[in-house]
C-alpha atoms as a printed R data frame, in Angstrom:
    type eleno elety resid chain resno       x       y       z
1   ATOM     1    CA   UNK     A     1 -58.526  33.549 -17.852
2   ATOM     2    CA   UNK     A     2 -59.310  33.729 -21.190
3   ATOM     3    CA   UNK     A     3 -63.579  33.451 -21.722
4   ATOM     4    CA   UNK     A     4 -64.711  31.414 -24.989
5   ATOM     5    CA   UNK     A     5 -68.549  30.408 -25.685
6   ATOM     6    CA   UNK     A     6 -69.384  32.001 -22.192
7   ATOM     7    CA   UNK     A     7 -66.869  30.259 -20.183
8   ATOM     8    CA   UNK     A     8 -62.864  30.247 -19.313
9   ATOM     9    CA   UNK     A     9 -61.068  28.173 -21.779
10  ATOM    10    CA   UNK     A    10 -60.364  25.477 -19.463
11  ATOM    11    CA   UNK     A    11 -64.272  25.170 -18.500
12  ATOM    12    CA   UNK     A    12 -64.638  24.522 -22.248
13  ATOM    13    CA   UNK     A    13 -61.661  22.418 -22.959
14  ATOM    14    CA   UNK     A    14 -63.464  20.475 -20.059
15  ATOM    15    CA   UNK     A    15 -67.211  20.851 -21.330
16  ATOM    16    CA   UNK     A    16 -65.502  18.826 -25.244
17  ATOM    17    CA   UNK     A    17 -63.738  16.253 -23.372
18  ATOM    18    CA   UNK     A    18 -66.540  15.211 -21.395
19  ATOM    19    CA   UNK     A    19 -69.167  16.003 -24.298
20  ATOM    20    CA   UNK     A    20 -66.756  13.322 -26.384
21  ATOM    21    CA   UNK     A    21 -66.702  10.854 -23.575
22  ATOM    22    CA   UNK     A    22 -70.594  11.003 -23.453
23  ATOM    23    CA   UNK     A    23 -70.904  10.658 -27.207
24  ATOM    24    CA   UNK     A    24 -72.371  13.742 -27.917
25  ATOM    25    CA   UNK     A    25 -69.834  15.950 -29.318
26  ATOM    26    CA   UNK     A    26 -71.137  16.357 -32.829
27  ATOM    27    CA   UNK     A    27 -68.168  15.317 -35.483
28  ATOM    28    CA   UNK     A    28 -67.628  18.686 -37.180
29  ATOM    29    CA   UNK     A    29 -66.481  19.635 -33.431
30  ATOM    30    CA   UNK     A    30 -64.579  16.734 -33.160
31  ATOM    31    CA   UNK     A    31 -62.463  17.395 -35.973
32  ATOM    32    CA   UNK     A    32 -62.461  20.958 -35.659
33  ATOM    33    CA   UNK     A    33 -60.328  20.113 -32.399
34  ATOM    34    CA   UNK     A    34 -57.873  17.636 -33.367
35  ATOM    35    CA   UNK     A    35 -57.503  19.339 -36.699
36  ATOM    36    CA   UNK     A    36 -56.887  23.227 -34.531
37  ATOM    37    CA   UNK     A    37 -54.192  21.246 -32.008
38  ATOM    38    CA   UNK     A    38 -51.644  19.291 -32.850
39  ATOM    39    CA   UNK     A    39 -51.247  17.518 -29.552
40  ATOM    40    CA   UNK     A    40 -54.855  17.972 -28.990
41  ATOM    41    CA   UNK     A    41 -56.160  14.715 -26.560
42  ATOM    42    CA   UNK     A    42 -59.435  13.693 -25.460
43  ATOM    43    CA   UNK     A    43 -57.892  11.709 -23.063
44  ATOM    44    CA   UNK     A    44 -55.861  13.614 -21.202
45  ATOM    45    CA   UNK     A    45 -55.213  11.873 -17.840
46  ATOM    46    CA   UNK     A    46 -54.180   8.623 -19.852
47  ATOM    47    CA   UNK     A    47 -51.725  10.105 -22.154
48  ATOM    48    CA   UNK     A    48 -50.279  11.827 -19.125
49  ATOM    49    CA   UNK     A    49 -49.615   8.294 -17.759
50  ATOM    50    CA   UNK     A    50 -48.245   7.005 -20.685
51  ATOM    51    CA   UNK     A    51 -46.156   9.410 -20.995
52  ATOM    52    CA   UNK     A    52 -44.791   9.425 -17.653
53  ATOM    53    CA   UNK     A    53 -44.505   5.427 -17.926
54  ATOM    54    CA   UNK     A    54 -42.032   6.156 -20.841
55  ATOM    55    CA   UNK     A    55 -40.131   7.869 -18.710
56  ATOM    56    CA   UNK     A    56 -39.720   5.181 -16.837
57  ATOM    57    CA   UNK     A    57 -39.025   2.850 -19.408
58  ATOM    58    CA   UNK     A    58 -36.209   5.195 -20.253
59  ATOM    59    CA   UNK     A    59 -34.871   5.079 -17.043
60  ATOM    60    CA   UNK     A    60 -34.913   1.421 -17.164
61  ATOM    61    CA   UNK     A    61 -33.307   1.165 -20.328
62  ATOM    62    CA   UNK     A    62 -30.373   3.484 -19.006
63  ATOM    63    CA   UNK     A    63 -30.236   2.246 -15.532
64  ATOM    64    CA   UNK     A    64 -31.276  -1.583 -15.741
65  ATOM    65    CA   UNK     A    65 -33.694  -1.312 -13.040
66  ATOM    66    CA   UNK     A    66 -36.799  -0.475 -12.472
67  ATOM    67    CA   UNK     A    67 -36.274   0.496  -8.594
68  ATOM    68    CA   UNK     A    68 -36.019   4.219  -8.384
69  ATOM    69    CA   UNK     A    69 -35.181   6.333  -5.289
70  ATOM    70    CA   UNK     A    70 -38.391   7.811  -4.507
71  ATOM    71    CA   UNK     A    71 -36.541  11.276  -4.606
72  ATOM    72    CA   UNK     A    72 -35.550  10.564  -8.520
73  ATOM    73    CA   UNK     A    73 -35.815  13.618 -10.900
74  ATOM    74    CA   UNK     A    74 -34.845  11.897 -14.466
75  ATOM    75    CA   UNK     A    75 -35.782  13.948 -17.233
76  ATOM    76    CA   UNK     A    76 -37.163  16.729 -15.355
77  ATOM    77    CA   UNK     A    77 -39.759  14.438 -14.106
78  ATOM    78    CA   UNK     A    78 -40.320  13.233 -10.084
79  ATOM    79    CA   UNK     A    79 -40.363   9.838 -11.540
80  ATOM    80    CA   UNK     A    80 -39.420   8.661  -8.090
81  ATOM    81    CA   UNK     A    81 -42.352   9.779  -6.381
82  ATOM    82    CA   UNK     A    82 -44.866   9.027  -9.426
83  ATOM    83    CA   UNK     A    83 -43.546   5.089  -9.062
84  ATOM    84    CA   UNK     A    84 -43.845   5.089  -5.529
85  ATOM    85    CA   UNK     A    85 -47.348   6.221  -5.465
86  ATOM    86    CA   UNK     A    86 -48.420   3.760  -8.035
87  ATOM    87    CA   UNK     A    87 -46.829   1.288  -5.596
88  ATOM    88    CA   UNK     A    88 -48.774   3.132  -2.480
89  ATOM    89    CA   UNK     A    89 -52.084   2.667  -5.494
90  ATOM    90    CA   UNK     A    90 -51.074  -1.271  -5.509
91  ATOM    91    CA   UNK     A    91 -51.497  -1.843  -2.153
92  ATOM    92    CA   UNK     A    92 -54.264  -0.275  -1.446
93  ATOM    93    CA   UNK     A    93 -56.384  -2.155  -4.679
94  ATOM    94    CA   UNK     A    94 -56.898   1.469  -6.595
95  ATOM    95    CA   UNK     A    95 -54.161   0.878  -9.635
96  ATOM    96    CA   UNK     A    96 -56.356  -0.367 -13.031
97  ATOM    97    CA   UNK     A    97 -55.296  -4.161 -13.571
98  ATOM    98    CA   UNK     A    98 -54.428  -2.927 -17.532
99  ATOM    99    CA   UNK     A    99 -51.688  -0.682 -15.384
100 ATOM   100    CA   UNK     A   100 -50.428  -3.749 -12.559
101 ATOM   101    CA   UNK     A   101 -50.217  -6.031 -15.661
102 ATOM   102    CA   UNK     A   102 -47.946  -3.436 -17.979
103 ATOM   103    CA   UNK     A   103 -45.539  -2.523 -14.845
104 ATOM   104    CA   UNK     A   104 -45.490  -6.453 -13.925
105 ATOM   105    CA   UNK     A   105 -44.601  -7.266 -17.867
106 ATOM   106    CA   UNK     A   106 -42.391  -4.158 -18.665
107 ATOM   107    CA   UNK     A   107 -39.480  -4.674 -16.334
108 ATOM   108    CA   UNK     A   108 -38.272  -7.814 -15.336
109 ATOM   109    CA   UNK     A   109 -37.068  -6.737 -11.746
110 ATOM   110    CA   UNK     A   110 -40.182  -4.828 -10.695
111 ATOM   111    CA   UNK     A   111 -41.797  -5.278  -7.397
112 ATOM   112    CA   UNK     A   112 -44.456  -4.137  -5.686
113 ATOM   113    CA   UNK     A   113 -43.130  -4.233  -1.903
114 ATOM   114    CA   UNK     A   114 -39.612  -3.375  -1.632
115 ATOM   115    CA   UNK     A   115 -39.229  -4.059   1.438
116 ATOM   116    CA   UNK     A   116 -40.457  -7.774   1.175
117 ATOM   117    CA   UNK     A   117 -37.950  -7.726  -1.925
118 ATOM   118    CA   UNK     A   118 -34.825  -7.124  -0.304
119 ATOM   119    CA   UNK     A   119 -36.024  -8.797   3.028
120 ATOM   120    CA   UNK     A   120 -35.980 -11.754   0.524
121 ATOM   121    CA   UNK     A   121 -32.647 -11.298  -1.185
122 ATOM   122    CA   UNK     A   122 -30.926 -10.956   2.225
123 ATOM   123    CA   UNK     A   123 -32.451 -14.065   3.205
124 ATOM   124    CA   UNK     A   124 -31.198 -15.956  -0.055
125 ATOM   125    CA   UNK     A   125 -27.897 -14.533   0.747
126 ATOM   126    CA   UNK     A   126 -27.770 -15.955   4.215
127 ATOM   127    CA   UNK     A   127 -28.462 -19.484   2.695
128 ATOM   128    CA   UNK     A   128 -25.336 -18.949   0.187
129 ATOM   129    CA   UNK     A   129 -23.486 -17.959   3.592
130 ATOM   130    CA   UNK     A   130 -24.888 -20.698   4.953
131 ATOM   131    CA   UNK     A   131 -23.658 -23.468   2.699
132 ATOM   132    CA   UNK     A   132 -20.572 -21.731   2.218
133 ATOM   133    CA   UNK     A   133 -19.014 -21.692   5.413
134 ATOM   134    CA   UNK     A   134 -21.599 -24.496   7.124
135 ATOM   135    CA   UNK     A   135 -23.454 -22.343   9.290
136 ATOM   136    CA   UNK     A   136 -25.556 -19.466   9.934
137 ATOM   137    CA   UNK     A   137 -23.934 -17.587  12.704
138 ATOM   138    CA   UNK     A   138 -22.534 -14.311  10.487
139 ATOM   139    CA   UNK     A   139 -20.413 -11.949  12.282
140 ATOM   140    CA   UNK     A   140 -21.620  -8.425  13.102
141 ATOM   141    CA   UNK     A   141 -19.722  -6.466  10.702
142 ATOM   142    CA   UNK     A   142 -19.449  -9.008   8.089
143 ATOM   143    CA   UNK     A   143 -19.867  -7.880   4.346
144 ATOM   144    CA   UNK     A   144 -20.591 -10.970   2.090
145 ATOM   145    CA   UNK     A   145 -21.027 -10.699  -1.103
146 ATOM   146    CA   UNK     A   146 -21.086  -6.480  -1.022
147 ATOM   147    CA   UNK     A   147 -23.905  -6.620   1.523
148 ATOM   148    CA   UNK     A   148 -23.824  -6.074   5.111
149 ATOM   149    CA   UNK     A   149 -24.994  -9.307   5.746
150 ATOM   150    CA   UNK     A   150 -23.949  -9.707   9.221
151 ATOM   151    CA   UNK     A   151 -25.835  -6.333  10.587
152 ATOM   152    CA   UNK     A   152 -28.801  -7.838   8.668
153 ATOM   153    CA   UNK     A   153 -29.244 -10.890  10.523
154 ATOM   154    CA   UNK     A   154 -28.422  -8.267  13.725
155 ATOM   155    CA   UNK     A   155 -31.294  -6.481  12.694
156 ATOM   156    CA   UNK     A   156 -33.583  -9.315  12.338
157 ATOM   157    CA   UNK     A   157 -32.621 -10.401  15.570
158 ATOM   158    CA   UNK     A   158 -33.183  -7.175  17.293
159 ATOM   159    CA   UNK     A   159 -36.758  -7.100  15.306
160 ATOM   160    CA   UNK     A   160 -37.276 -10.588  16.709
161 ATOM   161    CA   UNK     A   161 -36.565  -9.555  20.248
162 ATOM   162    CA   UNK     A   162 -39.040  -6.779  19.991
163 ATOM   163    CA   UNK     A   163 -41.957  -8.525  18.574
164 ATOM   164    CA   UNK     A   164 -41.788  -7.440  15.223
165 ATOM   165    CA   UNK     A   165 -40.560 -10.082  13.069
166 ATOM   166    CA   UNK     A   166 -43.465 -11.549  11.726
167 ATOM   167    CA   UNK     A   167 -44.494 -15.542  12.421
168 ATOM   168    CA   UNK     A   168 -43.783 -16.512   9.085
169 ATOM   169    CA   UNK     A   169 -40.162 -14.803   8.798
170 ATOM   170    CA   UNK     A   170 -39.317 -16.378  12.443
171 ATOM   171    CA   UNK     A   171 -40.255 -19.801  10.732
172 ATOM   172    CA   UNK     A   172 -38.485 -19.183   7.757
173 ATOM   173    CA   UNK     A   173 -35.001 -18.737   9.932
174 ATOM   174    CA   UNK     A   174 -35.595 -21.556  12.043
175 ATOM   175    CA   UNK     A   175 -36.693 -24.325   9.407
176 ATOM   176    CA   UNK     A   176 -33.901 -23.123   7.141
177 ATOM   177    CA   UNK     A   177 -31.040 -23.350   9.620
178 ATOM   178    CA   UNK     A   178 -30.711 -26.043  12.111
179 ATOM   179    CA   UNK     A   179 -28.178 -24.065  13.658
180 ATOM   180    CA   UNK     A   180 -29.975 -20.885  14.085
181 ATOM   181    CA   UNK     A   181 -30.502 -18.735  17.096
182 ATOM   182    CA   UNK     A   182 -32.551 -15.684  18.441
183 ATOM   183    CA   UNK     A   183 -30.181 -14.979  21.092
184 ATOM   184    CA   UNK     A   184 -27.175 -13.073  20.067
185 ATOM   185    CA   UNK     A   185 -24.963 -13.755  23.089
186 ATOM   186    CA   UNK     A   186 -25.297 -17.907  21.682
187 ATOM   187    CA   UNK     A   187 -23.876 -16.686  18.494
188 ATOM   188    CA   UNK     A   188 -21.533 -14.701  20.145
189 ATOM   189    CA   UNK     A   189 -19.970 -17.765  22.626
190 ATOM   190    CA   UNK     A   190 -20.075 -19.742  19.358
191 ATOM   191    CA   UNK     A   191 -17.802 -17.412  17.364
192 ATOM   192    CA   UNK     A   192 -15.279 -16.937  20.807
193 ATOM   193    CA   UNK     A   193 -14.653 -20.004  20.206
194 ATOM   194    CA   UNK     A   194 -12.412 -19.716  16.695
């Protein structure tokens, strides 16, 4: 690479930042830099972020959510993978709480688990089904409200039966519905019978 004062140029791009972060880049340097570069920034990893959580805001703006497919390219970005890894950040405690509290405030559907998220709307939508048609025993294959609904509760079910449901869900479903079962072939003997 190119050598400058003794060093490649990205050794002393380096060397100012972290001179300027220490205090003790003298001034004449400092404006000797921002005056050479017009997008010069001492701050590099932060106005990377920002820019990249534009991005996202743009994709919001277009889209009206904030839930993008992890494989997402928008913009010639991987904005897909840079949200989920902020999420991955989240939930392991290393995202800054200056970043949680500007993705909590910026869209009004963001999440941090999605899979919690739309455990919880399917839920919801079982109680609409619920008082709807006066009980909680959905078919199979049934599609309520544009969402497979009845191979949801199937699934929970099957989760249930193999120990994975957690003690909180399995509460949920049987405090909620007085008529609610674990075994499918009850649901099924109930349903022969219309």
């Amino acid at each position: 690479g190119t050598i400058f004062e003794g060093v490649t140029l990205h050794e002393f791009v380096l060397r100012q930042r972290n001179m300027y972060k220490a205090k003790k880049l003298t001034q004449n340097r400092i404006d000797a830099l921002e005056n050479a570069f017009h997008d010069w920034s001492w701050f590099i990893l932060d106005d990377l972020w920002s820019k990249h959580f534009k991005i996202l805001e743009e994709f919001y703006l277009r889209f009206k959510t904030s839930r993008v497919p992890q494989d997402k390219v928008y913009k010639s970005f991987t904005i897909g993978s840079w949200v989920a890894r902020h999420r991955r950040l989240y939930k392991n405690g290393k995202l800054d709480q200056e970043k949680i509290i500007k993705f909590e405030q910026s869209f009004d559907d963001w999440v941090w688990n999605l899979a919690d998220d739309d455990w919880n709307k399917n839920f919801n939508l079982l109680e609409q089904y619920q008082k709807e048609f006066k009980n909680s025993k959905v078919p199979p294959k049934k599609i309520y409200k544009k969402i497979k609904l009845g191979s949801w509760v199937a699934r929970q079910r099957y989760e249930y039966q193999k120990k994975n449901l957690t003690k909180y869900k399995i509460k949920k479903f049987e405090n909620t519905f007085k008529d609610w079962t674990w075994n499918h072939s009850d649901q099924e003997n109930w349903l022969h019978k219309f």
